[in-house]
Coordinates of C-alpha atoms in Angstrom, one line a residue:
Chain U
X1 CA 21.8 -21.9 -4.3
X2 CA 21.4 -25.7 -5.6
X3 CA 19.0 -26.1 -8.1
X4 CA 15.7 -27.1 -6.4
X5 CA 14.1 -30.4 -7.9
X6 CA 10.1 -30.3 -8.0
X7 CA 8.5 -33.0 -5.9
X8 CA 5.9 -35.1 -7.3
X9 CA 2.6 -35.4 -6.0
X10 CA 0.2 -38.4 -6.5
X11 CA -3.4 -37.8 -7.5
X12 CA -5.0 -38.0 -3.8
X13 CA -1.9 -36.6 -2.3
X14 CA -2.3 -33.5 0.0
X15 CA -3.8 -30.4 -1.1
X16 CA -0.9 -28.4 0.5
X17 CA 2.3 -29.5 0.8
X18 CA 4.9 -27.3 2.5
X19 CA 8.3 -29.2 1.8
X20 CA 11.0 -27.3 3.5
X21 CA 9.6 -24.0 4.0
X22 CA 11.7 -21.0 5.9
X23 CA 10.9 -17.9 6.2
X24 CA 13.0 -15.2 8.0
X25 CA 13.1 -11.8 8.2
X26 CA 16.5 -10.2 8.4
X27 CA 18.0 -12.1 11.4
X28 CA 14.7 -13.7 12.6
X29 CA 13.5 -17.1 11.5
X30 CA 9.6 -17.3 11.5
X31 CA 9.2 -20.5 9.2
X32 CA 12.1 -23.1 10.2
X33 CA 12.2 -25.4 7.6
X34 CA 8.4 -26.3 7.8
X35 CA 6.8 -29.5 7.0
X36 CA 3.7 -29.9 6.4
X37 CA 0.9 -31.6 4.7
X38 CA -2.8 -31.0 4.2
X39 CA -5.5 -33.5 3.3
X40 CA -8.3 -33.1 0.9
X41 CA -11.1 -32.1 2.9
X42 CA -9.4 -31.6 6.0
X43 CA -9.9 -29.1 8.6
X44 CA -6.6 -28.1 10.2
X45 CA -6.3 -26.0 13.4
X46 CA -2.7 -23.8 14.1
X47 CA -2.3 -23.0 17.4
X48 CA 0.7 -21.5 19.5
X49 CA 2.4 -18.7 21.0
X50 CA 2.3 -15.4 19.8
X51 CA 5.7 -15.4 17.3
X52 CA 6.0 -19.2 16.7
X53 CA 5.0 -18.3 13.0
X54 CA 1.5 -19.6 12.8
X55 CA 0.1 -16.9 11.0
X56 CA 3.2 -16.8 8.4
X57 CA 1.7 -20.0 7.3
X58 CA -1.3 -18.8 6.1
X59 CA 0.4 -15.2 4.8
X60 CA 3.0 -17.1 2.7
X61 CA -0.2 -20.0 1.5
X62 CA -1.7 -16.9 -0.1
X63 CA 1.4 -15.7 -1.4
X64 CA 0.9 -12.1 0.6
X65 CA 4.8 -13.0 1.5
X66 CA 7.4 -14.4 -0.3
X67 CA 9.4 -17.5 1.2
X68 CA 13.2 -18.1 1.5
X69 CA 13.7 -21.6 1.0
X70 CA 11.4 -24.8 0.6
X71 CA 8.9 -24.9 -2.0
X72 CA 4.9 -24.5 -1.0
X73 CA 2.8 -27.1 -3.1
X74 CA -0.6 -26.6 -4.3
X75 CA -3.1 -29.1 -6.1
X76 CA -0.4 -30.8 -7.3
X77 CA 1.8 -27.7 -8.8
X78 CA 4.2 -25.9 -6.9
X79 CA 2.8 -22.7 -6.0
X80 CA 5.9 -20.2 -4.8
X81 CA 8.6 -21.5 -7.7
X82 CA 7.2 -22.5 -11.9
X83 CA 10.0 -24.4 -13.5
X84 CA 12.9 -23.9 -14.9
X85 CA 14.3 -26.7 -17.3
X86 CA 15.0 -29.2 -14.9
X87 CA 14.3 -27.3 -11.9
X88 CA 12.7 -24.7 -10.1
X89 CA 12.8 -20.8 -9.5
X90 CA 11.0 -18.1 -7.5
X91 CA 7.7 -17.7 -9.0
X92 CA 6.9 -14.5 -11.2
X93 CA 3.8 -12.6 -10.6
X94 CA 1.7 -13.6 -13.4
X95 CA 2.7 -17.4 -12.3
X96 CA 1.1 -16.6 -9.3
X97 CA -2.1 -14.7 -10.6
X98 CA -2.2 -17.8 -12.5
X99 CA -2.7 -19.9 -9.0
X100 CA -3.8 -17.7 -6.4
X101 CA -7.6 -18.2 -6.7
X102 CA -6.8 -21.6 -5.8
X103 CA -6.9 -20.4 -2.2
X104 CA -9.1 -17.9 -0.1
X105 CA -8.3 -16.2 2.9
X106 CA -10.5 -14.3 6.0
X107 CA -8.6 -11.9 7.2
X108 CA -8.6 -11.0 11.4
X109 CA -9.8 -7.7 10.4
X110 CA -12.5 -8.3 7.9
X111 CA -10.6 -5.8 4.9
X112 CA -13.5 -5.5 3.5
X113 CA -14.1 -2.9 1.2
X114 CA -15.9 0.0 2.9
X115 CA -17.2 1.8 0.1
X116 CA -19.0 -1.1 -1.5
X117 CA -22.0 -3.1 -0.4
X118 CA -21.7 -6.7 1.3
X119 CA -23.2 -7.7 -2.6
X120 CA -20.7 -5.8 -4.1
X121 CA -18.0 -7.4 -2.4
X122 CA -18.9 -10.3 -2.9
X123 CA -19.6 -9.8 -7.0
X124 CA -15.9 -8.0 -7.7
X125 CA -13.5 -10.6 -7.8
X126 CA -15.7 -13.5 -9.7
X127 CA -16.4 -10.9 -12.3
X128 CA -12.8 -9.5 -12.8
X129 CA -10.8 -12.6 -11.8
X130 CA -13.1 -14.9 -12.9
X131 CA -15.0 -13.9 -15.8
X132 CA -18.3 -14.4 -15.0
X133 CA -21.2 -12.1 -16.0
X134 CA -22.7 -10.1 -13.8
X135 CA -25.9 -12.1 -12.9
X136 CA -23.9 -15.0 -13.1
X137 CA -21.6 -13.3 -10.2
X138 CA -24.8 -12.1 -8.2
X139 CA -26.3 -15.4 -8.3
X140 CA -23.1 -16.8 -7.0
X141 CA -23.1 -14.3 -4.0
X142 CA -26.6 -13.9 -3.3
X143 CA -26.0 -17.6 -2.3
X144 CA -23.3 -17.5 -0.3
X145 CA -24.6 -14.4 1.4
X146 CA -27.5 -16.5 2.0
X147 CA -25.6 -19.2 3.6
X148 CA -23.7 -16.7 6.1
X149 CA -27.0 -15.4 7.0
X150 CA -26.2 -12.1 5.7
X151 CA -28.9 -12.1 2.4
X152 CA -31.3 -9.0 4.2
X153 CA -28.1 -7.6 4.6
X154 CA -26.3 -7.3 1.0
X155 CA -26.7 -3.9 0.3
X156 CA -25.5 -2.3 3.2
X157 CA -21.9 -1.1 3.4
X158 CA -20.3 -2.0 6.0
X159 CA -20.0 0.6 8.0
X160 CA -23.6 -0.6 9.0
X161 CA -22.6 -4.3 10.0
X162 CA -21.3 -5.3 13.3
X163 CA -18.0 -7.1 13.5
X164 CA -19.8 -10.2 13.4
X165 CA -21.3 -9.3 10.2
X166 CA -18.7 -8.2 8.4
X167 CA -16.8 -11.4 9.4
X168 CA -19.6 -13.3 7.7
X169 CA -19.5 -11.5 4.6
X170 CA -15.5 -11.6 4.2
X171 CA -16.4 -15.1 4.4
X172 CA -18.9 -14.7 1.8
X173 CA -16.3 -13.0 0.0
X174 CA -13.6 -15.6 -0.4
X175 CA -16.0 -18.1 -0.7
X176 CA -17.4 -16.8 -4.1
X177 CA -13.7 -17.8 -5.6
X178 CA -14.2 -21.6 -4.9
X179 CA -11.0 -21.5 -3.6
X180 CA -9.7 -24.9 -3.1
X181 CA -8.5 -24.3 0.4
X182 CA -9.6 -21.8 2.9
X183 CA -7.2 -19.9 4.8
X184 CA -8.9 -18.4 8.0
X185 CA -6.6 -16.1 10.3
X186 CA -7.6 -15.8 13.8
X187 CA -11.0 -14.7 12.2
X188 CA -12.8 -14.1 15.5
X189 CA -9.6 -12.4 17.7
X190 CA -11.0 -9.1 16.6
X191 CA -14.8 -9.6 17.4
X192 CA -17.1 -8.5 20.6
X193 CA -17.3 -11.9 22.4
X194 CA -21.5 -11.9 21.8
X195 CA -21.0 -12.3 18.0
X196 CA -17.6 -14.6 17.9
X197 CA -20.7 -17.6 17.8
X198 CA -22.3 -16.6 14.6
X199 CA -18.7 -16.8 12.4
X200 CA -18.0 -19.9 14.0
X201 CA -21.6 -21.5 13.5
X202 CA -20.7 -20.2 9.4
X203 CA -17.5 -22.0 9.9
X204 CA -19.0 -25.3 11.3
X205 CA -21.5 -25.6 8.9
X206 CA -18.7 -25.2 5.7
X207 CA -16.9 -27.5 7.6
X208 CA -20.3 -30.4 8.3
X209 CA -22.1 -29.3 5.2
X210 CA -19.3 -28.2 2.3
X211 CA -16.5 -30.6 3.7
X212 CA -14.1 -27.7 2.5
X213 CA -10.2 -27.5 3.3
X214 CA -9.6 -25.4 5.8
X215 CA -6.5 -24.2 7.8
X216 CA -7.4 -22.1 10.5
X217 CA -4.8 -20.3 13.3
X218 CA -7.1 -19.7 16.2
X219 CA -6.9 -18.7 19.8
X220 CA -10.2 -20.3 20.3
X221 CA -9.2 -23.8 22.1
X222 CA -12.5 -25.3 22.6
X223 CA -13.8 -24.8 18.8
X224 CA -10.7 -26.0 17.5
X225 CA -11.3 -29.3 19.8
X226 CA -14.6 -29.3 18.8
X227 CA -13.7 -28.7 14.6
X228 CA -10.6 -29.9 13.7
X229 CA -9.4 -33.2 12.4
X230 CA -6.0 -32.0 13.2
X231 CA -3.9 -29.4 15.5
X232 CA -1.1 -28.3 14.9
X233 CA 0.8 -26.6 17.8
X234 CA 3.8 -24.3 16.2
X235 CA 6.6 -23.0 18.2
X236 CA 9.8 -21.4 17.1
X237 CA 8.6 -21.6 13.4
X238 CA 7.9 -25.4 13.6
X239 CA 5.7 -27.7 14.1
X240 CA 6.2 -29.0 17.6
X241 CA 3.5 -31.7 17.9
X242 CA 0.3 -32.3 15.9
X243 CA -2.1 -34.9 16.2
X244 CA -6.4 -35.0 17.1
X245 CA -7.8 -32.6 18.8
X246 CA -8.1 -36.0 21.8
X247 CA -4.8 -36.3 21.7
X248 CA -3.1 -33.2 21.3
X249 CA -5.4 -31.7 24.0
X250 CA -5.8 -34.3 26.0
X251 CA -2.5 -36.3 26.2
X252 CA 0.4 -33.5 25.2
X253 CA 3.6 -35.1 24.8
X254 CA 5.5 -32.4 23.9
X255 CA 7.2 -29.9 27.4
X256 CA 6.2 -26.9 25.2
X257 CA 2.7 -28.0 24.1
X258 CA 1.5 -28.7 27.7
X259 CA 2.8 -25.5 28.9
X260 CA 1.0 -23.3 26.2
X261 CA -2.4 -25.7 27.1
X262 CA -1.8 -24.9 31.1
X263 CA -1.5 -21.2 30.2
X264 CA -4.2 -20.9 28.0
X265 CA -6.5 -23.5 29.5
X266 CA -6.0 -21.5 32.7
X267 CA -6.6 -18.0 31.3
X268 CA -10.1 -19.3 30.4
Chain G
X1 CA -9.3 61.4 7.2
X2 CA -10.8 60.0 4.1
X3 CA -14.1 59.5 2.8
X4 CA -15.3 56.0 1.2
X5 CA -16.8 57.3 -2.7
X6 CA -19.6 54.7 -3.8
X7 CA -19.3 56.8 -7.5
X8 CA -15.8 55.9 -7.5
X9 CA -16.7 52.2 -6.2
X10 CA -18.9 52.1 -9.2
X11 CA -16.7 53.4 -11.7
X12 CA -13.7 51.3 -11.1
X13 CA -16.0 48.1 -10.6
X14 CA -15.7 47.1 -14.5
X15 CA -12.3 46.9 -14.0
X16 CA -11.9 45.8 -10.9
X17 CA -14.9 42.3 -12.2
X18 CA -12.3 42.1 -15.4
X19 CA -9.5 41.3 -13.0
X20 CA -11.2 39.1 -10.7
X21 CA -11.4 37.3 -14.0
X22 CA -8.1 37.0 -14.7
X23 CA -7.4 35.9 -10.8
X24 CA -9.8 33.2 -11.5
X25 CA -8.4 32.1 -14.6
X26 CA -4.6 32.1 -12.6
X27 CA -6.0 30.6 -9.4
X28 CA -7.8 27.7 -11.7
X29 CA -5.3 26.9 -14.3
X30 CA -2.5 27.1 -11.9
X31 CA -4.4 24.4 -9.9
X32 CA -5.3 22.4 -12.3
X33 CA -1.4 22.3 -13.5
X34 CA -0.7 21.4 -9.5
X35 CA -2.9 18.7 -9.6
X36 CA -1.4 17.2 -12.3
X37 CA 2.4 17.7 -11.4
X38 CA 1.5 16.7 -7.8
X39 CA 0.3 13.3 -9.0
X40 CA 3.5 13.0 -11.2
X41 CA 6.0 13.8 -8.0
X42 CA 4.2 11.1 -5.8
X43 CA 4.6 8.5 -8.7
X44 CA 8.2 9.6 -9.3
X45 CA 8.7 9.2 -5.3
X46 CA 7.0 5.5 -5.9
X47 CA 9.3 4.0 -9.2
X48 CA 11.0 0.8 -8.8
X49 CA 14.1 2.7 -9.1
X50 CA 15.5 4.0 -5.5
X51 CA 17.5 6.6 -7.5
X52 CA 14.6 8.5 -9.1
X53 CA 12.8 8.1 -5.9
X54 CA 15.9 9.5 -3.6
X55 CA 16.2 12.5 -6.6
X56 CA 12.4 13.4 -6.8
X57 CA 11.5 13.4 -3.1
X58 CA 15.2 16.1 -2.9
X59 CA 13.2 18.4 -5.4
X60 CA 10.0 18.2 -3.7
X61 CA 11.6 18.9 -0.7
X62 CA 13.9 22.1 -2.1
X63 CA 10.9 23.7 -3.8
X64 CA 9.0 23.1 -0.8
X65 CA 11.2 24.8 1.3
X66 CA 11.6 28.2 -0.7
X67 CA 8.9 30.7 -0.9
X68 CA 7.1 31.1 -3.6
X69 CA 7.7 35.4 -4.7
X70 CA 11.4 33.8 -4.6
X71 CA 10.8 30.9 -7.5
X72 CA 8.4 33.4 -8.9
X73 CA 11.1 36.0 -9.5
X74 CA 13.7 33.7 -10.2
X75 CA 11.4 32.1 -13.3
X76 CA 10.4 35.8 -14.1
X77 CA 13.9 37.6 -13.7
X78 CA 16.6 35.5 -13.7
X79 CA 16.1 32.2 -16.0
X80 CA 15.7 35.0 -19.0
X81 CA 19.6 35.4 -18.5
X82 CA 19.9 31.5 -19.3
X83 CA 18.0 31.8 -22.6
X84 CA 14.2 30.5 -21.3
X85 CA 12.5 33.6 -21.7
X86 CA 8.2 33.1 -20.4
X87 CA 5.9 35.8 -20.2
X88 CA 4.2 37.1 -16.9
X89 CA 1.7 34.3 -17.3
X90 CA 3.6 31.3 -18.4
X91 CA 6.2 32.2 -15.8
X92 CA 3.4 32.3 -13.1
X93 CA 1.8 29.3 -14.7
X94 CA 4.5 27.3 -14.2
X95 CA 5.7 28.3 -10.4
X96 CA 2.6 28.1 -9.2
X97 CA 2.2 24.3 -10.9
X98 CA 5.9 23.4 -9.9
X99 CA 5.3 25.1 -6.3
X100 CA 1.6 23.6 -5.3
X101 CA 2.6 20.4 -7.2
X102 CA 4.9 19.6 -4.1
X103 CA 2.5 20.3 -1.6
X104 CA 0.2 18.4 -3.7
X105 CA 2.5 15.6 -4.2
X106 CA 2.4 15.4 -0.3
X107 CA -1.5 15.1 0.0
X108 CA -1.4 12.4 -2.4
X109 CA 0.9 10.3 -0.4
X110 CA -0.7 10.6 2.7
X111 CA -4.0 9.7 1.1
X112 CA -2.4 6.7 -0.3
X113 CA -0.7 5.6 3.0
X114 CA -4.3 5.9 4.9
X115 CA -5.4 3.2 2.6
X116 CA -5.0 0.4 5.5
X117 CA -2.4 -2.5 4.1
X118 CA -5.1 -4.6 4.9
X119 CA -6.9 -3.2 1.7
X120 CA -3.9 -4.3 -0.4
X121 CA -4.0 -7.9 1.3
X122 CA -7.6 -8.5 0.3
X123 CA -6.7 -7.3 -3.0
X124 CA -4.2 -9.9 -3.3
X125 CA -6.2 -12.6 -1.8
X126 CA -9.0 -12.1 -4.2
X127 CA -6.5 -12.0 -7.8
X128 CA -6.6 -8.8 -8.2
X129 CA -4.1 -7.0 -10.7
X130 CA -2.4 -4.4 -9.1
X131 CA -3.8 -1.8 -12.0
X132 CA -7.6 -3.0 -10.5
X133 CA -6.2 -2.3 -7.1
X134 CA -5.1 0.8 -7.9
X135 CA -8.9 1.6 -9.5
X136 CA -11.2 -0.2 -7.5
X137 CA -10.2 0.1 -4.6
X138 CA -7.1 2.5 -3.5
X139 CA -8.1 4.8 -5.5
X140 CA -11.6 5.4 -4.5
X141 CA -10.4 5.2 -0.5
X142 CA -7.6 7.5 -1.3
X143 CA -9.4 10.1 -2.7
X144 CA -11.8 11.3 0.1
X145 CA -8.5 11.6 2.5
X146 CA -6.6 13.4 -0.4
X147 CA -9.8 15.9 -0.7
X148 CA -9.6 18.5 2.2
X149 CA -6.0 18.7 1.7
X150 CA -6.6 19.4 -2.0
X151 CA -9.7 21.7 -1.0
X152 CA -7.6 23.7 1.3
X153 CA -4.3 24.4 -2.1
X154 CA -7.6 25.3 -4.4
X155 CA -8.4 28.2 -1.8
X156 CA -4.9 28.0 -0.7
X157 CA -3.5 29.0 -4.8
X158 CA -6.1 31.6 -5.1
X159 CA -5.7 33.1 -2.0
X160 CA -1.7 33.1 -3.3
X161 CA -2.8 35.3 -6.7
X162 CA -1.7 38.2 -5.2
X163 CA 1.8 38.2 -5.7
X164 CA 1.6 37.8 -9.4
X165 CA 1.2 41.7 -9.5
X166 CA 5.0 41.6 -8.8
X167 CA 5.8 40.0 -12.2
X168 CA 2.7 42.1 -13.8
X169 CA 0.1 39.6 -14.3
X170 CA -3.0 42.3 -14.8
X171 CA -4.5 40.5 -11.7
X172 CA -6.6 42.1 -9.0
X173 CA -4.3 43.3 -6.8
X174 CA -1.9 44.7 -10.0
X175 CA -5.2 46.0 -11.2
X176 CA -6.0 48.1 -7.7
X177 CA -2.5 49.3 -7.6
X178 CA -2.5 50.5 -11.1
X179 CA -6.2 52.6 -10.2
X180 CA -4.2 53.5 -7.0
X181 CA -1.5 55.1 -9.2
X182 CA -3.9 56.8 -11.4
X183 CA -6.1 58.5 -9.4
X184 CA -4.4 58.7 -5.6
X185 CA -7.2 56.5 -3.9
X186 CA -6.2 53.4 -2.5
X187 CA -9.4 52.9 0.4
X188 CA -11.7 51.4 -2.5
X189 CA -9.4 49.5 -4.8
X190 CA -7.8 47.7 -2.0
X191 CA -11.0 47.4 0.0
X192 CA -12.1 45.6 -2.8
X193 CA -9.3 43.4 -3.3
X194 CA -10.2 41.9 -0.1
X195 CA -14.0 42.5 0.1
X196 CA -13.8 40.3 -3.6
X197 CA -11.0 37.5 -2.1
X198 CA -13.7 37.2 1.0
X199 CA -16.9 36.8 -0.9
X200 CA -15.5 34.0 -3.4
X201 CA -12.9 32.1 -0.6
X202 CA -16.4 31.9 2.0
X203 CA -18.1 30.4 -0.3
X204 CA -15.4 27.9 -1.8
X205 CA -14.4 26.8 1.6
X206 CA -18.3 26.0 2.5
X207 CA -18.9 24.0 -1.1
X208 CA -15.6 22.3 -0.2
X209 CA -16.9 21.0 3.1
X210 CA -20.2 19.6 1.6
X211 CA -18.3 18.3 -1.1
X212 CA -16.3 16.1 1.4
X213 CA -19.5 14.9 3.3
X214 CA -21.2 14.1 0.0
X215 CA -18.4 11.9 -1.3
X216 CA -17.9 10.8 2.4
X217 CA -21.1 9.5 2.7
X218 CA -21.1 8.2 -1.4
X219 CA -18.3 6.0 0.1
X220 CA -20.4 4.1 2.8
X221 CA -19.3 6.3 5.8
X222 CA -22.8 7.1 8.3
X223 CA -20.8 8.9 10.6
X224 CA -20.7 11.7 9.2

């Protein structure tokens, strides 16, 4: 393989830069050489088929899967590859524990840890990753617990929350990392439909209030119309048209793009 | 047709407590040795090194698949005649380590695999080092699946004890068949044997159970 030169990225430029990315496993290509940049502050919607690799985007961001080619850049720094004189190689593991709090991720299914309280969950990471005391870590979560709605909740395991609740406190969770971008994987797919509103009221109101980065795949067309500042609509592992919500809902240029909207506009 | 003798229950009773010692002792080491060499085969099945893996998970398998009077004979009769000589006690020490140590091994790895990946992801997500994983949170999920299993080897290696008396570990069943030998009655010595296997297994089995629910419910669980 050529030696890979690092890119350089101005102060102001994205938060995210994917230059190049592919991912593949065995014969199948999930990421096909993807491009893609994300602002400071900006609230990015995926959307697509099932398979068109929208939530390898977010799995390789947070480093849960390696990439085969490209380089993924974070604040600045590349994130998968740390130099190497000149150039660049694959990451090592400590690199990475190095860089990973930079980004947070809610997970579809919550993964929260069952055998300790919403506080608990919420107190782990900043104390061991972080190093903060403990009060330090509880003051930290008993806020962001707060501003999920889910204080009167924080000792309960959960076991004893609804799906909705949980949700909340996963977002809780990453939250207490002040991660600079927030990964959010079709967070409401696995929810009863009478409690998908309270996660994405949460969302909305990091997104108003907290102006946070935010990359979200999502099924849910109307919120992402109603959140984003951009869609992104992947198919076949690239990006086949992205633009405002106005625009890529309302005038689709792409053959594929109005297709998936026809289908899924008409499911609903 | 013969008649039960309380005065001979009562007079071979020292004895008989004196091995029920001994069974215990056998029974607890050997676990204890099992649970030990079972976590060492699942870690030896999880090495970076496909080799070790490939060789370990072939020995688990091959002692898994022999009876145990067979290794117990074959530590006992026949490795003497290679130079390692082992009393009764070591030999049945070790075979019973070696042998529940694979099934052990097994219960381990299913624990670990009921951890859902999803576990591991947050893990990740969140910084974690793989050690803190590991002690945080894999391990204290693991552990309540890994518990009847192991519950069911403790009563399972006691239960087992028996067929130490072959190598002539002064267990309770060698014990009843030596009083059986020496004075031609084999209704109480044997009744015994079973009457003392019952009233210690019942028991066992029901503090096992609570155990589970305790931890179970220490854990977060409500179902239960």
């Amino acid at each position: 393989m050529d030696t890979i030169h690092p890119q350089k990225i101005a102060q102001g430029g994205p938060l995210v830069r994917f230059a190049d990315v592919t991912k593949s496993y065995g014969d199948l290509t999930v990421l096909d050489r993807l491009n893609l940049d994300i602002e400071q502050n900006e609230m990015v919607s995926i959307i697509g088929p099932s398979g068109s690799g929208k939530t390898t985007v977010l799995r390789v961001l947070m480093t849960l899967e390696t990439i085969n080619d490209g380089v993924i850049y974070v604040d600045g720094e590349p994130l998968t590859h740390m130099p190497k004189g000149t150039g660049l190689e694959f990451a090592s593991e400590k690199y990475l524990r190095d860089r990973r709090s930079k980004i947070g991720m809610v997970f579809q299914q919550f993964n929260l840890f069952p055998h300790m309280t919403a506080l608990q969950n919420c107190v782990e990471a900043p104390m061991k990753v972080l190093g903060l005391s403990r009060d330090q870590a509880e003051d930290r979560a008993l806020d962001l617990l707060k501003l999920v709605g889910m204080e009167e909740k924080k000792d309960h395991h959960p076991s004893r929350l609804s799906g909705g609740q949980q949700q909340r406190v996963a977002i809780a969770r990453a939250l207490a990392m002040r991660p600079k971008v927030m990964l959010l994987d079709e967070v409401t797919s696995a929810l009863d439909p009478e409690v998908i509103g309270e996660v994405l009221n949460v969302i909305r109101s990091l997104n108003s209030e907290h102006s946070l980065t935010m990359i979200m795949v999502t099924h849910q067309m109307g919120f992402a119309r109603e959140i984003s500042d951009r869609v992104c609509f992947f198919y076949e592992g690239k990006i086949a048209e992205q633009g405002t919500p106005d625009q890529l809902f309302d005038d689709p240029q792409n053959e594929r793009t109005k297709q998936f909207l026809h289908a899924v506009l008409d499911a609903n | 047709m013969m008649e039960w003798r309380w005065d001979f229950t009562f007079e071979i009773l020292p004895r008989m407590l004196w091995a029920t010692g001994n069974t215990l002792l056998a029974a607890g080491v050997g676990y204890l040795i099992a649970v030990v060499v079972g976590l060492v085969l699942m870690l030896g099945q999880r090495t970076p090194s496909r080799i070790i893996n490939v060789l370990v998970r072939e020995a688990v398998e091959f002692i898994r698949s022999t009876p145990l009077l067979v290794q117990l004979f074959f530590v006992f009769f026949v490795a003497p005649q290679f130079g390692i000589k082992l009393s009764a006690w070591n030999s049945a020490m070790l075979t019973i380590g070696l042998h529940f140590g694979t099934y052990l091994s097994e219960v381990y790895r299913g624990a670990l695999e009921g951890v859902p990946k999803g576990q591991w992801e947050a893990c990740r997500a969140l910084n974690f080092s793989t050690a803190y994983t590991y002690r945080r949170v894999v391990l204290p999920q693991a552990f309540p699946i890994a518990l009847p299993g192991m519950g069911n080897y403790l009563v399972g290696i006691f239960k087992e004890t028996p067929l130490l008396a072959t190598i002539g570990v002064a267990e309770l069943m060698h014990t009843a068949n030596a009083l059986g030998a020496e004075t031609y009655r084999y209704l109480e010595p044997y009744t015994m044997v079973g009457f003392i296997f019952l009233i210690i297994s019942l028991p066992t089995a029901m503090g096992l159970r609570r155990l589970e629910a305790a931890v179970s419910r220490a854990q977060g669980n409500t179902h239960l």
